[in-house]
Amino acid sequence: MPSPLLAQRRVLAATSLSYVLVILDTSIVNVALERIADTLHTGISGLQWVVSAYTLSFASLLLSGGALGDRFGARRLYLAGLVVFTLASLLCGVSGDWMTLVAARVLQGVGAALLVPSSLALINQAFANDPAGRATAIGVWAGCGGIAMAAGPLVGGVLIELFGWRSIFLANLPLGLIAIGLSARLTASERSPRALDVRGQLSAILALATLIGVLIEGPVRGWSSTPILLAGLLSVAAWSTFIRIEIRHAQPMLPLKLFANPVFSACVAVSLISALVLYGLVFLLSLYFQRVLGYSPLWTGLAFLPLTALVSLGSLVASRLVRVWGSERLILVALLLYLAGFGPLLLYGPTTSYLWIALPMPVIGLAAGLITPAATSTLMGTVDKHRAGIAAGTLNAARQVGAALGVALFGGLLAGHIRA
């Protein structure tokens, strides 16, 4: 039987590595977009689906992933998700057409949705009697995600330059196998009997898919076209149905009572907004650097360093700043930094040089890096350990919904200014 300290370290090592894989795939693919478009013959809307297929399935299933982790045990669901994610990465790497790649990205999102809430639940369980240690562990976990997000464009640029765009997915295989090996040694986790909200899950998938579909395809097909209008009506109906089901269900996928806690609600909202602006900006700038400025994938990755390096720094220092300032004050500072960083970008034209774009990047990156661990630690402290899975799923679903919305909205703005 391992000592409590050793068990905590194993949990933190395994969950941090798997989180690196999940977050890496939200950022690394952006520098490959131009090469994917050339190989698989797709336009901006097709590239939006390559990015959003992952975040969409990730977001749609995260809430069920948390509930399944509570019901069947976080360790079991965590391992299952890790295996699915690793196999899906292999399928991405060997995809021969756009449709197969999008389907594989959906499968990656399924794996991520199973493992992420379970990883946070495992951390919460391992540090149940050590609140300070839990905050530090979550800070390390989130910091690893921040490093992965920061390293994604540069690592992707190097891999693409040396081995082609498929290597960004195939590189997940050895890391996934290492994470599986580490996870196999974790102790079994507690179970909390919980009925699955199947109707709520199906309506959530339909609501998100139609919303993102309208935002991506609207600029291409026309906002007044029949398919877009019908999809918009279907999305409104699906969202209404989802809310009605969650209110009436005895054990809802998303317990709306959680939002009665203003701290919980604020953390979810802030996480969604932060992901929307960050991932939308990364998608937009990735294509701008390659199509307008003519950068290679490697130079595109390097061009993001003023942004991504500060994301990593912010994630690493956030837990210390939370102890000094408090999470509410730190989140407020991060939001103000976002406003300061995005202000200049709104004034730029379609042929702005890289230097002017790079100037506000550090401010935006620092804001993004500070928000994630601060919001995560604060939110996890508002729920008991039996609701840890569903709380983690809600928070991470908000982030992935924000990322999908950001790619859809920013991509739609981009489509009208550069070639499809």
PDB file of N, CA and C in Angstrom, residues 250-334:
ATOM      1  N   ALA A 250     -34.858  14.108 -11.935  1.00  0.00           N
ATOM      2  CA  ALA A 250     -34.505  13.883 -10.535  1.00  0.00           C
ATOM      3  C   ALA A 250     -32.999  13.965 -10.317  1.00  0.00           C
ATOM      4  N   GLN A 251     -32.227  13.448 -11.286  1.00  0.00           N
ATOM      5  CA  GLN A 251     -30.766  13.511 -11.225  1.00  0.00           C
ATOM      6  C   GLN A 251     -30.250  14.057 -12.560  1.00  0.00           C
ATOM      7  N   PRO A 252     -30.337  15.359 -12.743  1.00  0.00           N
ATOM      8  CA  PRO A 252     -29.993  15.952 -14.034  1.00  0.00           C
ATOM      9  C   PRO A 252     -28.505  15.886 -14.348  1.00  0.00           C
ATOM     10  N   MET A 253     -28.204  15.880 -15.644  1.00  0.00           N
ATOM     11  CA  MET A 253     -26.816  15.909 -16.096  1.00  0.00           C
ATOM     12  C   MET A 253     -26.137  17.188 -15.611  1.00  0.00           C
ATOM     13  N   LEU A 254     -26.867  18.292 -15.664  1.00  0.00           N
ATOM     14  CA  LEU A 254     -26.379  19.580 -15.188  1.00  0.00           C
ATOM     15  C   LEU A 254     -27.318  20.088 -14.103  1.00  0.00           C
ATOM     16  N   PRO A 255     -27.007  19.849 -12.838  1.00  0.00           N
ATOM     17  CA  PRO A 255     -27.878  20.339 -11.759  1.00  0.00           C
ATOM     18  C   PRO A 255     -27.890  21.870 -11.739  1.00  0.00           C
ATOM     19  N   LEU A 256     -28.987  22.452 -12.176  1.00  0.00           N
ATOM     20  CA  LEU A 256     -29.054  23.905 -12.281  1.00  0.00           C
ATOM     21  C   LEU A 256     -28.985  24.584 -10.918  1.00  0.00           C
ATOM     22  N   LYS A 257     -29.204  23.809  -9.851  1.00  0.00           N
ATOM     23  CA  LYS A 257     -29.098  24.378  -8.506  1.00  0.00           C
ATOM     24  C   LYS A 257     -27.671  24.804  -8.180  1.00  0.00           C
ATOM     25  N   LEU A 258     -26.697  24.202  -8.863  1.00  0.00           N
ATOM     26  CA  LEU A 258     -25.309  24.609  -8.641  1.00  0.00           C
ATOM     27  C   LEU A 258     -25.116  26.092  -8.943  1.00  0.00           C
ATOM     28  N   PHE A 259     -25.892  26.596  -9.916  1.00  0.00           N
ATOM     29  CA  PHE A 259     -25.731  27.980 -10.336  1.00  0.00           C
ATOM     30  C   PHE A 259     -26.371  28.962  -9.355  1.00  0.00           C
ATOM     31  N   ALA A 260     -27.042  28.432  -8.331  1.00  0.00           N
ATOM     32  CA  ALA A 260     -27.556  29.311  -7.282  1.00  0.00           C
ATOM     33  C   ALA A 260     -26.408  29.899  -6.468  1.00  0.00           C
ATOM     34  N   ASN A 261     -25.272  29.222  -6.492  1.00  0.00           N
ATOM     35  CA  ASN A 261     -24.071  29.737  -5.832  1.00  0.00           C
ATOM     36  C   ASN A 261     -23.418  30.753  -6.766  1.00  0.00           C
ATOM     37  N   PRO A 262     -23.385  32.036  -6.388  1.00  0.00           N
ATOM     38  CA  PRO A 262     -22.853  33.054  -7.305  1.00  0.00           C
ATOM     39  C   PRO A 262     -21.383  32.853  -7.644  1.00  0.00           C
ATOM     40  N   VAL A 263     -20.618  32.261  -6.732  1.00  0.00           N
ATOM     41  CA  VAL A 263     -19.201  32.012  -7.007  1.00  0.00           C
ATOM     42  C   VAL A 263     -19.064  30.957  -8.104  1.00  0.00           C
ATOM     43  N   PHE A 264     -19.852  29.898  -7.992  1.00  0.00           N
ATOM     44  CA  PHE A 264     -19.855  28.849  -9.011  1.00  0.00           C
ATOM     45  C   PHE A 264     -20.228  29.433 -10.374  1.00  0.00           C
ATOM     46  N   SER A 265     -21.306  30.198 -10.417  1.00  0.00           N
ATOM     47  CA  SER A 265     -21.777  30.790 -11.680  1.00  0.00           C
ATOM     48  C   SER A 265     -20.727  31.710 -12.291  1.00  0.00           C
ATOM     49  N   ALA A 266     -20.098  32.524 -11.452  1.00  0.00           N
ATOM     50  CA  ALA A 266     -19.094  33.468 -11.954  1.00  0.00           C
ATOM     51  C   ALA A 266     -17.897  32.734 -12.531  1.00  0.00           C
ATOM     52  N   CYS A 267     -17.461  31.659 -11.877  1.00  0.00           N
ATOM     53  CA  CYS A 267     -16.312  30.895 -12.380  1.00  0.00           C
ATOM     54  C   CYS A 267     -16.622  30.272 -13.733  1.00  0.00           C
ATOM     55  N   VAL A 268     -17.821  29.741 -13.897  1.00  0.00           N
ATOM     56  CA  VAL A 268     -18.221  29.140 -15.164  1.00  0.00           C
ATOM     57  C   VAL A 268     -18.262  30.198 -16.267  1.00  0.00           C
ATOM     58  N   ALA A 269     -18.883  31.339 -15.985  1.00  0.00           N
ATOM     59  CA  ALA A 269     -19.008  32.403 -16.988  1.00  0.00           C
ATOM     60  C   ALA A 269     -17.647  32.952 -17.403  1.00  0.00           C
ATOM     61  N   VAL A 270     -16.784  33.177 -16.434  1.00  0.00           N
ATOM     62  CA  VAL A 270     -15.451  33.720 -16.722  1.00  0.00           C
ATOM     63  C   VAL A 270     -14.643  32.732 -17.552  1.00  0.00           C
ATOM     64  N   SER A 271     -14.741  31.456 -17.231  1.00  0.00           N
ATOM     65  CA  SER A 271     -13.997  30.445 -17.986  1.00  0.00           C
ATOM     66  C   SER A 271     -14.469  30.373 -19.431  1.00  0.00           C
ATOM     67  N   LEU A 272     -15.778  30.460 -19.643  1.00  0.00           N
ATOM     68  CA  LEU A 272     -16.320  30.429 -21.005  1.00  0.00           C
ATOM     69  C   LEU A 272     -15.830  31.636 -21.812  1.00  0.00           C
ATOM     70  N   ILE A 273     -15.915  32.816 -21.236  1.00  0.00           N
ATOM     71  CA  ILE A 273     -15.502  34.021 -21.955  1.00  0.00           C
ATOM     72  C   ILE A 273     -14.010  34.008 -22.262  1.00  0.00           C
ATOM     73  N   SER A 274     -13.223  33.563 -21.290  1.00  0.00           N
ATOM     74  CA  SER A 274     -11.777  33.510 -21.492  1.00  0.00           C
ATOM     75  C   SER A 274     -11.411  32.579 -22.635  1.00  0.00           C
ATOM     76  N   ALA A 275     -12.021  31.396 -22.668  1.00  0.00           N
ATOM     77  CA  ALA A 275     -11.730  30.441 -23.744  1.00  0.00           C
ATOM     78  C   ALA A 275     -12.202  30.967 -25.089  1.00  0.00           C
ATOM     79  N   LEU A 276     -13.348  31.633 -25.113  1.00  0.00           N
ATOM     80  CA  LEU A 276     -13.882  32.168 -26.369  1.00  0.00           C
ATOM     81  C   LEU A 276     -12.898  33.147 -27.014  1.00  0.00           C
ATOM     82  N   VAL A 277     -12.435  34.110 -26.246  1.00  0.00           N
ATOM     83  CA  VAL A 277     -11.567  35.125 -26.848  1.00  0.00           C
ATOM     84  C   VAL A 277     -10.179  34.564 -27.152  1.00  0.00           C
ATOM     85  N   LEU A 278      -9.677  33.671 -26.307  1.00  0.00           N
ATOM     86  CA  LEU A 278      -8.323  33.159 -26.528  1.00  0.00           C
ATOM     87  C   LEU A 278      -8.253  32.229 -27.724  1.00  0.00           C
ATOM     88  N   TYR A 279      -9.122  31.211 -27.759  1.00  0.00           N
ATOM     89  CA  TYR A 279      -9.049  30.233 -28.839  1.00  0.00           C
ATOM     90  C   TYR A 279      -9.540  30.814 -30.163  1.00  0.00           C
ATOM     91  N   GLY A 280     -10.487  31.737 -30.086  1.00  0.00           N
ATOM     92  CA  GLY A 280     -10.890  32.421 -31.310  1.00  0.00           C
ATOM     93  C   GLY A 280      -9.751  33.222 -31.894  1.00  0.00           C
ATOM     94  N   LEU A 281      -9.000  33.917 -31.037  1.00  0.00           N
ATOM     95  CA  LEU A 281      -7.866  34.710 -31.504  1.00  0.00           C
ATOM     96  C   LEU A 281      -6.766  33.830 -32.088  1.00  0.00           C
ATOM     97  N   VAL A 282      -6.480  32.713 -31.433  1.00  0.00           N
ATOM     98  CA  VAL A 282      -5.432  31.812 -31.925  1.00  0.00           C
ATOM     99  C   VAL A 282      -5.796  31.254 -33.300  1.00  0.00           C
ATOM    100  N   PHE A 283      -7.058  30.871 -33.492  1.00  0.00           N
ATOM    101  CA  PHE A 283      -7.497  30.366 -34.793  1.00  0.00           C
ATOM    102  C   PHE A 283      -7.343  31.444 -35.861  1.00  0.00           C
ATOM    103  N   LEU A 284      -7.820  32.638 -35.564  1.00  0.00           N
ATOM    104  CA  LEU A 284      -7.768  33.729 -36.527  1.00  0.00           C
ATOM    105  C   LEU A 284      -6.325  34.082 -36.894  1.00  0.00           C
ATOM    106  N   LEU A 285      -5.469  34.231 -35.883  1.00  0.00           N
ATOM    107  CA  LEU A 285      -4.092  34.628 -36.153  1.00  0.00           C
ATOM    108  C   LEU A 285      -3.299  33.532 -36.852  1.00  0.00           C
ATOM    109  N   SER A 286      -3.631  32.265 -36.584  1.00  0.00           N
ATOM    110  CA  SER A 286      -2.926  31.173 -37.262  1.00  0.00           C
ATOM    111  C   SER A 286      -3.100  31.271 -38.773  1.00  0.00           C
ATOM    112  N   LEU A 287      -4.332  31.500 -39.220  1.00  0.00           N
ATOM    113  CA  LEU A 287      -4.576  31.638 -40.656  1.00  0.00           C
ATOM    114  C   LEU A 287      -4.047  32.969 -41.179  1.00  0.00           C
ATOM    115  N   TYR A 288      -4.146  34.015 -40.382  1.00  0.00           N
ATOM    116  CA  TYR A 288      -3.637  35.327 -40.815  1.00  0.00           C
ATOM    117  C   TYR A 288      -2.124  35.265 -41.040  1.00  0.00           C
ATOM    118  N   PHE A 289      -1.409  34.661 -40.099  1.00  0.00           N
ATOM    119  CA  PHE A 289       0.043  34.572 -40.241  1.00  0.00           C
ATOM    120  C   PHE A 289       0.443  33.780 -41.480  1.00  0.00           C
ATOM    121  N   GLN A 290      -0.291  32.696 -41.765  1.00  0.00           N
ATOM    122  CA  GLN A 290       0.111  31.824 -42.871  1.00  0.00           C
ATOM    123  C   GLN A 290      -0.415  32.307 -44.222  1.00  0.00           C
ATOM    124  N   ARG A 291      -1.647  32.809 -44.264  1.00  0.00           N
ATOM    125  CA  ARG A 291      -2.234  33.183 -45.552  1.00  0.00           C
ATOM    126  C   ARG A 291      -1.950  34.628 -45.952  1.00  0.00           C
ATOM    127  N   VAL A 292      -1.907  35.520 -44.984  1.00  0.00           N
ATOM    128  CA  VAL A 292      -1.688  36.934 -45.305  1.00  0.00           C
ATOM    129  C   VAL A 292      -0.208  37.303 -45.218  1.00  0.00           C
ATOM    130  N   LEU A 293       0.449  36.898 -44.115  1.00  0.00           N
ATOM    131  CA  LEU A 293       1.856  37.233 -43.942  1.00  0.00           C
ATOM    132  C   LEU A 293       2.798  36.204 -44.564  1.00  0.00           C
ATOM    133  N   GLY A 294       2.263  35.043 -44.972  1.00  0.00           N
ATOM    134  CA  GLY A 294       3.068  34.040 -45.665  1.00  0.00           C
ATOM    135  C   GLY A 294       4.020  33.257 -44.785  1.00  0.00           C
ATOM    136  N   TYR A 295       3.723  33.138 -43.484  1.00  0.00           N
ATOM    137  CA  TYR A 295       4.607  32.417 -42.577  1.00  0.00           C
ATOM    138  C   TYR A 295       4.477  30.903 -42.766  1.00  0.00           C
ATOM    139  N   SER A 296       5.556  30.179 -42.529  1.00  0.00           N
ATOM    140  CA  SER A 296       5.530  28.717 -42.485  1.00  0.00           C
ATOM    141  C   SER A 296       4.941  28.286 -41.143  1.00  0.00           C
ATOM    142  N   PRO A 297       4.582  26.990 -40.981  1.00  0.00           N
ATOM    143  CA  PRO A 297       4.088  26.539 -39.673  1.00  0.00           C
ATOM    144  C   PRO A 297       5.079  26.813 -38.545  1.00  0.00           C
ATOM    145  N   LEU A 298       6.382  26.635 -38.814  1.00  0.00           N
ATOM    146  CA  LEU A 298       7.375  26.884 -37.772  1.00  0.00           C
ATOM    147  C   LEU A 298       7.396  28.355 -37.369  1.00  0.00           C
ATOM    148  N   TRP A 299       7.403  29.247 -38.343  1.00  0.00           N
ATOM    149  CA  TRP A 299       7.410  30.671 -38.035  1.00  0.00           C
ATOM    150  C   TRP A 299       6.094  31.111 -37.405  1.00  0.00           C
ATOM    151  N   THR A 300       5.007  30.434 -37.763  1.00  0.00           N
ATOM    152  CA  THR A 300       3.727  30.721 -37.111  1.00  0.00           C
ATOM    153  C   THR A 300       3.785  30.357 -35.633  1.00  0.00           C
ATOM    154  N   GLY A 301       4.368  29.191 -35.333  1.00  0.00           N
ATOM    155  CA  GLY A 301       4.532  28.794 -33.935  1.00  0.00           C
ATOM    156  C   GLY A 301       5.391  29.774 -33.162  1.00  0.00           C
ATOM    157  N   LEU A 302       6.477  30.223 -33.780  1.00  0.00           N
ATOM    158  CA  LEU A 302       7.344  31.210 -33.135  1.00  0.00           C
ATOM    159  C   LEU A 302       6.618  32.547 -32.933  1.00  0.00           C
ATOM    160  N   ALA A 303       5.756  32.898 -33.899  1.00  0.00           N
ATOM    161  CA  ALA A 303       5.041  34.169 -33.815  1.00  0.00           C
ATOM    162  C   ALA A 303       4.099  34.217 -32.623  1.00  0.00           C
ATOM    163  N   PHE A 304       3.666  33.051 -32.141  1.00  0.00           N
ATOM    164  CA  PHE A 304       2.745  33.009 -31.005  1.00  0.00           C
ATOM    165  C   PHE A 304       3.450  33.087 -29.648  1.00  0.00           C
ATOM    166  N   LEU A 305       4.771  33.024 -29.627  1.00  0.00           N
ATOM    167  CA  LEU A 305       5.476  32.975 -28.353  1.00  0.00           C
ATOM    168  C   LEU A 305       5.155  34.139 -27.414  1.00  0.00           C
ATOM    169  N   PRO A 306       5.031  35.380 -27.898  1.00  0.00           N
ATOM    170  CA  PRO A 306       4.676  36.452 -26.956  1.00  0.00           C
ATOM    171  C   PRO A 306       3.342  36.225 -26.248  1.00  0.00           C
ATOM    172  N   LEU A 307       2.445  35.461 -26.883  1.00  0.00           N
ATOM    173  CA  LEU A 307       1.152  35.136 -26.281  1.00  0.00           C
ATOM    174  C   LEU A 307       1.265  33.908 -25.388  1.00  0.00           C
ATOM    175  N   THR A 308       1.763  32.821 -25.961  1.00  0.00           N
ATOM    176  CA  THR A 308       1.728  31.537 -25.268  1.00  0.00           C
ATOM    177  C   THR A 308       2.694  31.450 -24.094  1.00  0.00           C
ATOM    178  N   ALA A 309       3.837  32.117 -24.197  1.00  0.00           N
ATOM    179  CA  ALA A 309       4.784  32.084 -23.079  1.00  0.00           C
ATOM    180  C   ALA A 309       4.176  32.715 -21.835  1.00  0.00           C
ATOM    181  N   LEU A 310       3.391  33.761 -22.021  1.00  0.00           N
ATOM    182  CA  LEU A 310       2.747  34.418 -20.871  1.00  0.00           C
ATOM    183  C   LEU A 310       1.566  33.617 -20.334  1.00  0.00           C
ATOM    184  N   VAL A 311       0.904  32.805 -21.195  1.00  0.00           N
ATOM    185  CA  VAL A 311      -0.119  31.883 -20.695  1.00  0.00           C
ATOM    186  C   VAL A 311       0.516  30.919 -19.704  1.00  0.00           C
ATOM    187  N   SER A 312       1.657  30.372 -20.078  1.00  0.00           N
ATOM    188  CA  SER A 312       2.366  29.440 -19.210  1.00  0.00           C
ATOM    189  C   SER A 312       2.792  30.102 -17.914  1.00  0.00           C
ATOM    190  N   LEU A 313       3.365  31.299 -18.003  1.00  0.00           N
ATOM    191  CA  LEU A 313       3.810  32.010 -16.804  1.00  0.00           C
ATOM    192  C   LEU A 313       2.629  32.312 -15.889  1.00  0.00           C
ATOM    193  N   GLY A 314       1.541  32.788 -16.462  1.00  0.00           N
ATOM    194  CA  GLY A 314       0.375  33.093 -15.656  1.00  0.00           C
ATOM    195  C   GLY A 314      -0.166  31.881 -14.920  1.00  0.00           C
ATOM    196  N   SER A 315      -0.193  30.728 -15.597  1.00  0.00           N
ATOM    197  CA  SER A 315      -0.681  29.497 -14.968  1.00  0.00           C
ATOM    198  C   SER A 315       0.202  29.081 -13.797  1.00  0.00           C
ATOM    199  N   LEU A 316       1.505  29.286 -13.935  1.00  0.00           N
ATOM    200  CA  LEU A 316       2.439  28.838 -12.905  1.00  0.00           C
ATOM    201  C   LEU A 316       2.409  29.730 -11.667  1.00  0.00           C
ATOM    202  N   VAL A 317       2.139  31.019 -11.830  1.00  0.00           N
ATOM    203  CA  VAL A 317       2.157  31.926 -10.678  1.00  0.00           C
ATOM    204  C   VAL A 317       0.768  32.168 -10.097  1.00  0.00           C
ATOM    205  N   ALA A 318      -0.271  31.667 -10.764  1.00  0.00           N
ATOM    206  CA  ALA A 318      -1.639  31.979 -10.340  1.00  0.00           C
ATOM    207  C   ALA A 318      -1.944  31.493  -8.930  1.00  0.00           C
ATOM    208  N   SER A 319      -1.536  30.261  -8.593  1.00  0.00           N
ATOM    209  CA  SER A 319      -1.865  29.734  -7.268  1.00  0.00           C
ATOM    210  C   SER A 319      -1.230  30.571  -6.165  1.00  0.00           C
ATOM    211  N   ARG A 320      -0.018  31.053  -6.395  1.00  0.00           N
ATOM    212  CA  ARG A 320       0.634  31.909  -5.408  1.00  0.00           C
ATOM    213  C   ARG A 320      -0.100  33.243  -5.268  1.00  0.00           C
ATOM    214  N   LEU A 321      -0.534  33.787  -6.395  1.00  0.00           N
ATOM    215  CA  LEU A 321      -1.251  35.061  -6.351  1.00  0.00           C
ATOM    216  C   LEU A 321      -2.626  34.913  -5.704  1.00  0.00           C
ATOM    217  N   VAL A 322      -3.250  33.736  -5.883  1.00  0.00           N
ATOM    218  CA  VAL A 322      -4.539  33.485  -5.222  1.00  0.00           C
ATOM    219  C   VAL A 322      -4.382  33.560  -3.709  1.00  0.00           C
ATOM    220  N   ARG A 323      -3.298  32.977  -3.197  1.00  0.00           N
ATOM    221  CA  ARG A 323      -3.073  33.010  -1.745  1.00  0.00           C
ATOM    222  C   ARG A 323      -2.819  34.423  -1.242  1.00  0.00           C
ATOM    223  N   VAL A 324      -2.195  35.255  -2.062  1.00  0.00           N
ATOM    224  CA  VAL A 324      -1.862  36.615  -1.654  1.00  0.00           C
ATOM    225  C   VAL A 324      -3.043  37.566  -1.825  1.00  0.00           C
ATOM    226  N   TRP A 325      -3.690  37.509  -2.994  1.00  0.00           N
ATOM    227  CA  TRP A 325      -4.744  38.472  -3.338  1.00  0.00           C
ATOM    228  C   TRP A 325      -6.154  37.947  -3.120  1.00  0.00           C
ATOM    229  N   GLY A 326      -6.320  36.614  -3.210  1.00  0.00           N
ATOM    230  CA  GLY A 326      -7.656  36.041  -3.257  1.00  0.00           C
ATOM    231  C   GLY A 326      -8.072  35.832  -4.702  1.00  0.00           C
ATOM    232  N   SER A 327      -8.874  34.797  -4.937  1.00  0.00           N
ATOM    233  CA  SER A 327      -9.213  34.426  -6.315  1.00  0.00           C
ATOM    234  C   SER A 327     -10.087  35.465  -6.999  1.00  0.00           C
ATOM    235  N   GLU A 328     -11.023  36.082  -6.258  1.00  0.00           N
ATOM    236  CA  GLU A 328     -11.919  37.051  -6.890  1.00  0.00           C
ATOM    237  C   GLU A 328     -11.142  38.251  -7.434  1.00  0.00           C
ATOM    238  N   ARG A 329     -10.209  38.756  -6.634  1.00  0.00           N
ATOM    239  CA  ARG A 329      -9.428  39.907  -7.080  1.00  0.00           C
ATOM    240  C   ARG A 329      -8.538  39.540  -8.265  1.00  0.00           C
ATOM    241  N   LEU A 330      -7.961  38.333  -8.225  1.00  0.00           N
ATOM    242  CA  LEU A 330      -7.088  37.907  -9.316  1.00  0.00           C
ATOM    243  C   LEU A 330      -7.871  37.761 -10.621  1.00  0.00           C
ATOM    244  N   ILE A 331      -9.069  37.204 -10.551  1.00  0.00           N
ATOM    245  CA  ILE A 331      -9.890  37.054 -11.755  1.00  0.00           C
ATOM    246  C   ILE A 331     -10.272  38.425 -12.312  1.00  0.00           C
ATOM    247  N   LEU A 332     -10.591  39.370 -11.433  1.00  0.00           N
ATOM    248  CA  LEU A 332     -10.919  40.728 -11.884  1.00  0.00           C
ATOM    249  C   LEU A 332      -9.729  41.372 -12.597  1.00  0.00           C
ATOM    250  N   VAL A 333      -8.530  41.218 -12.033  1.00  0.00           N
ATOM    251  CA  VAL A 333      -7.322  41.753 -12.672  1.00  0.00           C
ATOM    252  C   VAL A 333      -7.125  41.123 -14.048  1.00  0.00           C
ATOM    253  N   ALA A 334      -7.341  39.806 -14.149  1.00  0.00           N
ATOM    254  CA  ALA A 334      -7.169  39.112 -15.431  1.00  0.00           C
ATOM    255  C   ALA A 334      -8.156  39.631 -16.474  1.00  0.00           C
TER     256      ALA A 334
END
